[in-house]
Each structure stands twice: as structure tokens, then as C-alpha cells.
């Protein structure tokens, strides 16, 4: 395997409603910044891959327009996944492993605010047996939270603590959307929203875009004094039907953790893509992350949850921790689908 | 490249307007099980899944691979979903091949499909976006003017498109999976079929089909054990913007660059002589001569002569679209992979009645968007 | 086993509402349409003018700069005669959809061409916009009902160069 590192990361400020910029305008800004910050000339970016969803955009072939932000002339080697941008980065990493490129760009974008996100995500359910029931994304997450509470693997207090810590840490993240000082007791005094979830257990709806440049071997060493080396990356999926899953656990994350040799004793930081508070607790348990690992210094998905972008942003935020010296070894995680159905784990390490 | 890749299993469904006998689950499994059977493997032998499909609005399911992974043996495995417009079937196969070539996996199952009959694809394509200019001509209305430009540039005889359609429709009669099969098709039937988007006639256009295609890809060790592998010699993808000032939409640079890159990787210096047959993405008949030029099989303005002279017929010197092509079956998300699959089956000697004698090196080609996304591969009966 | 007929399919009506919002460049374009102006944007890199105005130059991948008013007259670069009905398009068949290069723009747009017989349309034909009455103008493309031949002499194909 070639050594490949994250060498730059750019993201928009995340907003509840991006009113003035189109997707192309958002993508143009983060792609230009990521390429400029990488120090790699655009012509040396040998592969580009994006992640987005037509259902988020509300039209077929929505990703085609994003090509207008790239300056794809002369024509470029490019692909697109209908997935979170973390998987676009994975495809780019594979192309570098093939020797087809030495540097690659992964980006993702979404303006969830144009639709009604929880209902849009109902369309992500099995169209024959689940979607017709009309359960939305928050409802699905609440089913999972109820199962975990009843199993005794999470508590409402622990969930509120996740929200308090995430919003507090987000104060240091200029691009985060939901930030500030809150108290567990006050949050727990709030009414249920979709029981057993309260509003603080749920992510904000966010518009935004992010871009990451990765580079191999000597290219990475040339442009960065402390590249965030991707020591391992793996992703796994679970069954879709909630009835045949144990929703209180995340076997796919555990497996991806094993495949990437994610050893909690050697990790300083973990950026977990947990849109709901109880999901962070499930993930921490699945990866056996103890108190020695700092969780989501960026504020995580509870501080900003741009659909299709948030997973890629976790990798970018974990890389920032490496670059700043805040961590020598970091775990980044991305998820998609209902109730943590599909998960990606990426281990980053500094020099 | 860390590892060689080969196709060791190929499967496809029957393609029809409405496969109401199966759900999306049944459709993808029909293709995948045939590919596994062909490869003499079972679900548990597969390391990873790569699924491809055109817009989610065509079925009305957001990211349907999330509910399909488990019926394709995907539980606990890596799964990727590719979407690159009309070229997606080809791009999906290329992503799957990359996973082998990178040395990440040993055996990958890749499946591409479309089941438009479960939603309303015409509706999905014609959502009226506020602020934008109203559509004036539907799907064929975008490509018909390009064909008119090609006719003018090349001076090709007006019946060139009819001849392409006749050849592909005769080839389809030899393909048991083909959607459109007209037993007594002849030149006059096509010439007299209604003009839809002048200069495109009804029988010169592709249908819209439900269908799926699947491939099992293996690393070198697995391919050596397989009785008839198709070795992947090279893959290439290119993208350019939909529109820009001075863009040549008839003979796009992205297609030319993609082909040049492909041939260089495959060690091909003279594609016309070295490639034995080609399965290329021709949704409207006139795109055969246009792509023959774009792919470097003929000089610019001369592609139509190959059609005219019978070079592209099944018994010609460079058979094109032996399966009957997109004109005969068009499950959009799978259409690109079907081209790649046909190329593989030709060099495996497993193309049945539409087998080209002695085919040892074949091209699979797909394109999408406004003639702006290209994906291609070259497969051979021996490793390169 | 019950004697009920087996279910072959179900219909699940779905309704999703989206509120589309334009970006900066397009907002300017729409505002100028309400005043009867056709605004394009010039790329600071390749200096080409794109109409309708857009945020980025697709070729250079950089933000557009200067706004440029283009003419409502132009030249047909290619066309097709539509003889088949399409979803959401309610026009008498056959009709002509033409790629029109407006004077001052470097990118043709696809638009409806009316007030001429299908067999009379040709590459190089000069055309002009037919506007709705001013009282009906809004921030929309629909201010232009369609294009029609302007009566000016055809442009020789050679003059159109790379456009055809």
C-alpha cells in the first residue's frame, strides 16, 4: 500500500439556510481553498471524486452542475458517489493506491434546507415495507435511542452530556453552526420532542460544502511538514431492516475498527459522525473509546450536520488535529443511512 | 498498479419496459446470481459490493443500495454506490476494478440496474425548476441538434442512421436478453418509422427498460483458477463541463482524451487494427459514426463510412454493438455495464449467437450527461 | 393459505416540497430580466461571455466578474424539429427547438423558434426574441415567449466557425 495523507481541508461555515450561495458557489469556494492550501498545482490533482444526493437537491443529476465549479478543462479524471463525501475520499484513496494518481480531490455538498430533511430521509427506507409507513429520520433515531435506553447501554443524562460537550467544543470551531454553553440539568428539563429524544439529542439541519486534498508519498511530504497519514481506512454496512438489527450496537463500526486496527490506547482524538447524542455513545462503545480519547473537538455532527458532507468533514477535522499538534493519532468516522447503517473508519497519524 | 484484475462472472436480466414480475430486490438478484453462477462462486466468496444506478428519482428511492446491500450478500462488507449519469454502469465497473487493482480486495461483485417502471422517469427528468428556462424539447431534443451538426460537418448520407439501427436490431435478434426484438426488421420499416426529434426517427432511438447487469471481478490468483477470465487491460474515465464557450459537443474532448489514455494504458497504438470488436454506448443511431471518430477508429468526418461499408456489422472487420446495443436494451443505470459485460463475454468466447470469431481484445464504452462523462475499458483473453 | 389474490404491486404516493433558492449570480440575472434586460457574465480568465449569467466559468472554474448585457437577437447554430409530444410541453407539433447564439454571448441557448415553417429553418438563420407585453414582465425567462426569424440575411456557415 502507498502512504497517502490528508494535506488540506476546507469547509464553508455551516448555516441553517444558505440563502445567497448556490451549490456551485459553495463548491467553488471550498475547492479553490483546499487546492490552494494543499500547495499542489491544480494540474497535478490526478483524480477528483464528489459525494452528494439528488434527493437533497430535489432534482435528478444535481451533481452534474458541480462540475462547473471545478474548471474541468482540459477534461479531468472524475467520479461521483451518491454517498457522503467520506466515501468519495475512499474512492480517491483507492485510485491513488492503483497508481492512477498521486494527488486527489474529494468534495461534498448539500443544501438540506431546500427540502424538509426528516421527510426527505423517509425516502431512504425500503420502498415496499418501510417507506409506506411514513416514519421519518428522527423517528427512526428515536426507535434506536429507546432500544439503547431500555437495554441500559445509554442514559438520558449521558445523552445530554454529549450535547453539552459538543456545543461547548464547537465554540472554538468558526465553521460550526450550533454552539454555546448549556447545562445538563436544564436540557433534561426540556420536553421530549420525539420521545425519548429531546431537541438537544438531534442535529441541526445544515447547508454547506467541504473539500479535502489527499496526496501520496513524496508529494505529501513535499507540500506539508506534518501530513495526516491515512494509516488505514475501511467501511462496512449492516442490514437495512431495523427489525433484524440489534440497534443498541454497531457491529459494522466494530468490524471497521478491527480492520483498521483502531486501538483506543494509541488514539488521542476521535471525530465521530454521530448525528444523534445516543449514537455517539453507541459508537464509543463499539470502538471501545475510553476517557483517554478526546471526542469531537470540532463539535461534531451535533454542532453542524450538513448531509453528504458531515462524514468527509470529520476526516478533515481529524486531520486538523494532527496538523495543529493536538493529536498524534486520530480516528475519523463517517456514517450514512438510518440508525448508523453504514460506517467508515479512517485512522490518521502525524509524523 | 498493485494487482491485475479480470472478469470471471457475467450476469444480466431479461430487459423489458416493466419487469412487474420482480421487485428491485428480485431484479438485482437475478443479475447477481447469474454472475456468481458463471463465476462458480457464492455470496460468501465476495469481499465487497459496488452498486451503480442513474438518478434515485427514477425509482423514487433515495440511495436504494442501502436496502439492497443485504439481499446482495452485503451484510458486514464494504459497499459503494456510484452515480455518474449515463456513464454510470461503466464507471461502476471501473470503481470495482480499482478495488482489485489497488490490492484492497480479491473478489468484488458489482451490480448496476434501473427499474424506471417503479416511478415515473419522465417526470423525474422534467421537474420544472423555477428560475430556469423551460425545457423546449424533451430528452431527444438535446441530442438531435448535435446529430444535425454531425451530418453537416461530415456530409454523411442521410440514411446512415437507418443503417446503424438496422444492424443493431438484427444483432439483437441473436441476443436472448434484448428488450426490443423485431423479427422481420428491414430498412424500410426504420425509414418509415415516425420522425420524433428530426433527424431522429422512432426506430433509431433506444427504449427505456427495467434491467440489471452484474460482474464478478477477481484478482490474478482467482482469475488463473477461472476457466475463462476476461483480463482488464486498461480503464479510463474523463469528465468535462456540460457547456462552455467553444465546446465541441459533437466530438467532445473528454471522449478523445479518455480513449487516448485508455489505449496508452493498454499498449494499443492502432485501435482500428488491434481491437477486435467494440460495444459502444449508442442511444440514438447516429452516435455510432460519431463515437467511431471520437474513439479514433476513423478520421474525423469519416466514421459513417465504416457503417456504410459494413465494417461495423457482426461479420465485419470491426464489429460494433454485437449485442444489439443500447438501441435494443436501455436500463439506464445498467446500460454502461452491459457494454462492458459484452466486451468481456466476447473475449471469453461466451457471447453466444453474437460471438465474434476470434475476438481477443474488446472495447467497452459508456457516456453520459450532455456527452460529457466517459468511461471505457479494454479487456483481453490474456493478461496484458 | 388464504384465498386472497396475491399482491403484485402497491402504489405509495409521495409528496416532497422543496423551496429552491438561487445563488448570487442568478439572482442578478433574474432581477434584470424583470426590466427587460438580458444579462450575461464575463469570465475574467478566458473573457468569454456566458448568458444566462452564472456564478462560475465552467471552463476556468473561477468566479465570473463583469456583468454584460447581450442582445435579444442571435443566430441559429443548430436545431431540431420536434414531432413528438413531451411531458410538460404543450405546443402544436411539429415545432422547432433551436440552439441560438445571441449577439454578444459566447454560448448558445436552446430556445423555441416559432413563426416559421419547420422546413424553412436553417443553420445560420437570424432570429429575434418575441417578448410578452411589458406589463406582464417578471423576474423570469418566460418574459420571452419565443424567438422568430428576424428577416436579416442568413449568416454563412463558415462565419459560425466552431459553433457548428
GROMACS .gro file of N, CA and C in nm, chain B residues 211-285:
model
  225
  562UNK      N    1  -3.398  -0.332  -1.596
  562UNK     CA    2  -3.298  -0.439  -1.612
  562UNK      C    3  -3.178  -0.417  -1.525
  563UNK      N    4  -3.095  -0.521  -1.515
  563UNK     CA    5  -2.975  -0.515  -1.432
  563UNK      C    6  -2.863  -0.594  -1.497
  564UNK      N    7  -2.743  -0.561  -1.457
  564UNK     CA    8  -2.624  -0.632  -1.505
  564UNK      C    9  -2.531  -0.649  -1.385
  565UNK      N   10  -2.458  -0.758  -1.381
  565UNK     CA   11  -2.365  -0.782  -1.270
  565UNK      C   12  -2.237  -0.845  -1.322
  566UNK      N   13  -2.127  -0.813  -1.258
  566UNK     CA   14  -1.997  -0.871  -1.291
  566UNK      C   15  -1.930  -0.918  -1.163
  567UNK      N   16  -1.861  -1.030  -1.171
  567UNK     CA   17  -1.771  -1.070  -1.063
  567UNK      C   18  -1.630  -1.045  -1.112
  568UNK      N   19  -1.557  -0.964  -1.036
  568UNK     CA   20  -1.419  -0.931  -1.070
  568UNK      C   21  -1.327  -1.000  -0.971
  569UNK      N   22  -1.213  -1.044  -1.020
  569UNK     CA   23  -1.121  -1.118  -0.934
  569UNK      C   24  -0.979  -1.068  -0.952
  570UNK      N   25  -0.897  -1.093  -0.851
  570UNK     CA   26  -0.754  -1.067  -0.865
  570UNK      C   27  -0.692  -1.178  -0.950
  571UNK      N   28  -0.562  -1.169  -0.969
  571UNK     CA   29  -0.491  -1.259  -1.059
  571UNK      C   30  -0.504  -1.405  -1.016
  572UNK      N   31  -0.488  -1.431  -0.886
  572UNK     CA   32  -0.491  -1.570  -0.839
  572UNK      C   33  -0.626  -1.634  -0.871
  573UNK      N   34  -0.734  -1.562  -0.845
  573UNK     CA   35  -0.868  -1.614  -0.872
  573UNK      C   36  -0.891  -1.628  -1.021
  574UNK      N   37  -0.841  -1.535  -1.097
  574UNK     CA   38  -0.861  -1.539  -1.242
  574UNK      C   39  -0.788  -1.657  -1.304
  575UNK      N   40  -0.672  -1.690  -1.248
  575UNK     CA   41  -0.597  -1.805  -1.301
  575UNK      C   42  -0.674  -1.936  -1.282
  576UNK      N   43  -0.754  -1.940  -1.177
  576UNK     CA   44  -0.833  -2.062  -1.150
  576UNK      C   45  -0.961  -2.066  -1.234
  577UNK      N   46  -1.002  -1.949  -1.283
  577UNK     CA   47  -1.128  -1.943  -1.359
  577UNK      C   48  -1.105  -1.996  -1.500
  578UNK      N   49  -1.208  -2.067  -1.552
  578UNK     CA   50  -1.187  -2.126  -1.685
  578UNK      C   51  -1.172  -2.022  -1.795
  579UNK      N   52  -1.248  -1.916  -1.789
  579UNK     CA   53  -1.244  -1.818  -1.900
  579UNK      C   54  -1.249  -1.676  -1.847
  580UNK      N   55  -1.139  -1.626  -1.797
  580UNK     CA   56  -1.139  -1.488  -1.748
  580UNK      C   57  -1.126  -1.388  -1.863
  581UNK      N   58  -1.181  -1.270  -1.844
  581UNK     CA   59  -1.154  -1.158  -1.936
  581UNK      C   60  -1.065  -1.062  -1.858
  582UNK      N   61  -0.942  -1.048  -1.899
  582UNK     CA   62  -0.846  -0.966  -1.826
  582UNK      C   63  -0.867  -0.819  -1.856
  583UNK      N   64  -0.871  -0.740  -1.752
  583UNK     CA   65  -0.887  -0.596  -1.772
  583UNK      C   66  -0.749  -0.538  -1.807
  584UNK      N   67  -0.736  -0.491  -1.930
  584UNK     CA   68  -0.608  -0.436  -1.973
  584UNK      C   69  -0.592  -0.290  -1.933
  585UNK      N   70  -0.703  -0.218  -1.937
  585UNK     CA   71  -0.695  -0.075  -1.904
  585UNK      C   72  -0.835  -0.023  -1.878
  586UNK      N   73  -0.844   0.081  -1.793
  586UNK     CA   74  -0.968   0.153  -1.773
  586UNK      C   75  -0.938   0.303  -1.779
  587UNK      N   76  -1.037   0.382  -1.815
  587UNK     CA   77  -1.018   0.528  -1.816
  587UNK      C   78  -1.152   0.597  -1.800
  588UNK      N   79  -1.148   0.712  -1.735
  588UNK     CA   80  -1.267   0.797  -1.719
  588UNK      C   81  -1.228   0.941  -1.747
  589UNK      N   82  -1.319   1.017  -1.806
  589UNK     CA   83  -1.297   1.161  -1.825
  589UNK      C   84  -1.429   1.235  -1.811
  590UNK      N   85  -1.418   1.357  -1.761
  590UNK     CA   86  -1.534   1.446  -1.746
  590UNK      C   87  -1.499   1.584  -1.797
  591UNK      N   88  -1.592   1.650  -1.862
  591UNK     CA   89  -1.578   1.792  -1.892
  591UNK      C   90  -1.711   1.861  -1.863
  592UNK      N   91  -1.711   1.995  -1.852
  592UNK     CA   92  -1.836   2.064  -1.818
  592UNK      C   93  -1.943   2.045  -1.926
  593UNK      N   94  -2.070   2.057  -1.888
  593UNK     CA   95  -2.180   2.039  -1.982
  593UNK      C   96  -2.173   2.139  -2.096
  594UNK      N   97  -2.143   2.262  -2.062
  594UNK     CA   98  -2.142   2.369  -2.163
  594UNK      C   99  -2.028   2.464  -2.132
  595UNK      N  100  -1.958   2.504  -2.231
  595UNK     CA  101  -1.873   2.622  -2.216
  595UNK      C  102  -1.848   2.678  -2.354
  596UNK      N  103  -1.806   2.800  -2.359
  596UNK     CA  104  -1.788   2.868  -2.488
  596UNK      C  105  -1.684   2.791  -2.571
  597UNK      N  106  -1.725   2.755  -2.690
  597UNK     CA  107  -1.633   2.687  -2.779
  597UNK      C  108  -1.628   2.537  -2.760
  598UNK      N  109  -1.714   2.482  -2.674
  598UNK     CA  110  -1.711   2.337  -2.651
  598UNK      C  111  -1.761   2.264  -2.775
  599UNK      N  112  -1.687   2.160  -2.815
  599UNK     CA  113  -1.731   2.075  -2.925
  599UNK      C  114  -1.815   1.963  -2.865
  600UNK      N  115  -1.948   1.978  -2.876
  600UNK     CA  116  -2.037   1.877  -2.816
  600UNK      C  117  -2.053   1.756  -2.906
  601UNK      N  118  -2.018   1.772  -3.034
  601UNK     CA  119  -2.034   1.662  -3.130
  601UNK      C  120  -1.919   1.562  -3.113
  602UNK      N  121  -1.801   1.615  -3.096
  602UNK     CA  122  -1.680   1.530  -3.086
  602UNK      C  123  -1.604   1.575  -2.961
  603UNK      N  124  -1.657   1.544  -2.843
  603UNK     CA  125  -1.606   1.606  -2.720
  603UNK      C  126  -1.462   1.565  -2.688
  604UNK      N  127  -1.390   1.663  -2.636
  604UNK     CA  128  -1.250   1.640  -2.599
  604UNK      C  129  -1.238   1.532  -2.492
  605UNK      N  130  -1.335   1.529  -2.397
  605UNK     CA  131  -1.326   1.431  -2.289
  605UNK      C  132  -1.325   1.289  -2.344
  606UNK      N  133  -1.405   1.264  -2.449
  606UNK     CA  134  -1.407   1.131  -2.510
  606UNK      C  135  -1.276   1.100  -2.579
  607UNK      N  136  -1.224   1.198  -2.650
  607UNK     CA  137  -1.096   1.176  -2.721
  607UNK      C  138  -0.984   1.150  -2.622
  608UNK      N  139  -0.979   1.233  -2.515
  608UNK     CA  140  -0.874   1.216  -2.414
  608UNK      C  141  -0.885   1.082  -2.343
  609UNK      N  142  -1.010   1.044  -2.315
  609UNK     CA  143  -1.035   0.918  -2.244
  609UNK      C  144  -0.983   0.801  -2.329
  610UNK      N  145  -1.017   0.803  -2.458
  610UNK     CA  146  -0.973   0.695  -2.547
  610UNK      C  147  -0.820   0.692  -2.560
  611UNK      N  148  -0.761   0.809  -2.570
  611UNK     CA  149  -0.615   0.815  -2.585
  611UNK      C  150  -0.547   0.757  -2.460
  612UNK      N  151  -0.597   0.796  -2.344
  612UNK     CA  152  -0.544   0.746  -2.217
  612UNK      C  153  -0.562   0.594  -2.209
  613UNK      N  154  -0.680   0.549  -2.250
  613UNK     CA  155  -0.712   0.406  -2.245
  613UNK      C  156  -0.615   0.325  -2.332
  614UNK      N  157  -0.597   0.370  -2.455
  614UNK     CA  158  -0.511   0.294  -2.547
  614UNK      C  159  -0.367   0.295  -2.498
  615UNK      N  160  -0.323   0.408  -2.443
  615UNK     CA  161  -0.185   0.415  -2.393
  615UNK      C  162  -0.165   0.314  -2.280
  616UNK      N  163  -0.262   0.309  -2.188
  616UNK     CA  164  -0.251   0.215  -2.076
  616UNK      C  165  -0.256   0.069  -2.125
  617UNK      N  166  -0.333   0.046  -2.232
  617UNK     CA  167  -0.350  -0.090  -2.283
  617UNK      C  168  -0.240  -0.128  -2.382
  618UNK      N  169  -0.151  -0.034  -2.411
  618UNK     CA  170  -0.043  -0.062  -2.507
  618UNK      C  171  -0.093  -0.075  -2.650
  619UNK      N  172  -0.199  -0.003  -2.681
  619UNK     CA  173  -0.256  -0.008  -2.816
  619UNK      C  174  -0.213   0.115  -2.895
  620UNK      N  175  -0.150   0.096  -3.007
  620UNK     CA  176  -0.108   0.210  -3.088
  620UNK      C  177  -0.202   0.232  -3.207
  621UNK      N  178  -0.265   0.124  -3.253
  621UNK     CA  179  -0.357   0.136  -3.366
  621UNK      C  180  -0.489   0.067  -3.330
  622UNK      N  181  -0.581   0.143  -3.270
  622UNK     CA  182  -0.704   0.079  -3.219
  622UNK      C  183  -0.784   0.008  -3.329
  623UNK      N  184  -0.786   0.068  -3.446
  623UNK     CA  185  -0.865   0.011  -3.557
  623UNK      C  186  -0.816  -0.130  -3.589
  624UNK      N  187  -0.685  -0.150  -3.581
  624UNK     CA  188  -0.631  -0.280  -3.617
  624UNK      C  189  -0.624  -0.375  -3.497
  625UNK      N  190  -0.596  -0.317  -3.379
  625UNK     CA  191  -0.565  -0.404  -3.265
  625UNK      C  192  -0.688  -0.446  -3.184
  626UNK      N  193  -0.796  -0.372  -3.197
  626UNK     CA  194  -0.918  -0.408  -3.122
  626UNK      C  195  -1.008  -0.490  -3.214
  627UNK      N  196  -1.058  -0.602  -3.160
  627UNK     CA  197  -1.133  -0.695  -3.244
  627UNK      C  198  -1.281  -0.662  -3.254
  628UNK      N  199  -1.336  -0.603  -3.150
  628UNK     CA  200  -1.476  -0.564  -3.155
  628UNK      C  201  -1.501  -0.461  -3.046
  629UNK      N  202  -1.609  -0.384  -3.062
  629UNK     CA  203  -1.636  -0.276  -2.967
  629UNK      C  204  -1.784  -0.270  -2.936
  630UNK      N  205  -1.814  -0.255  -2.809
  630UNK     CA  206  -1.953  -0.237  -2.766
  630UNK      C  207  -1.961  -0.095  -2.711
  631UNK      N  208  -2.024  -0.006  -2.787
  631UNK     CA  209  -2.022   0.137  -2.750
  631UNK      C  210  -2.164   0.189  -2.726
  632UNK      N  211  -2.171   0.296  -2.650
  632UNK     CA  212  -2.299   0.347  -2.599
  632UNK      C  213  -2.364   0.433  -2.705
  633UNK      N  214  -2.462   0.375  -2.775
  633UNK     CA  215  -2.528   0.443  -2.887
  633UNK      C  216  -2.679   0.449  -2.860
  634UNK      N  217  -2.727   0.555  -2.794
  634UNK     CA  218  -2.869   0.564  -2.762
  634UNK      C  219  -2.953   0.612  -2.880
  635UNK      N  220  -2.888   0.682  -2.974
  635UNK     CA  221  -2.951   0.724  -3.098
  635UNK      C  222  -2.857   0.680  -3.209
  636UNK      N  223  -2.912   0.623  -3.316
  636UNK     CA  224  -2.830   0.551  -3.414
  636UNK      C  225  -2.708   0.630  -3.462
   0.00000   0.00000   0.00000
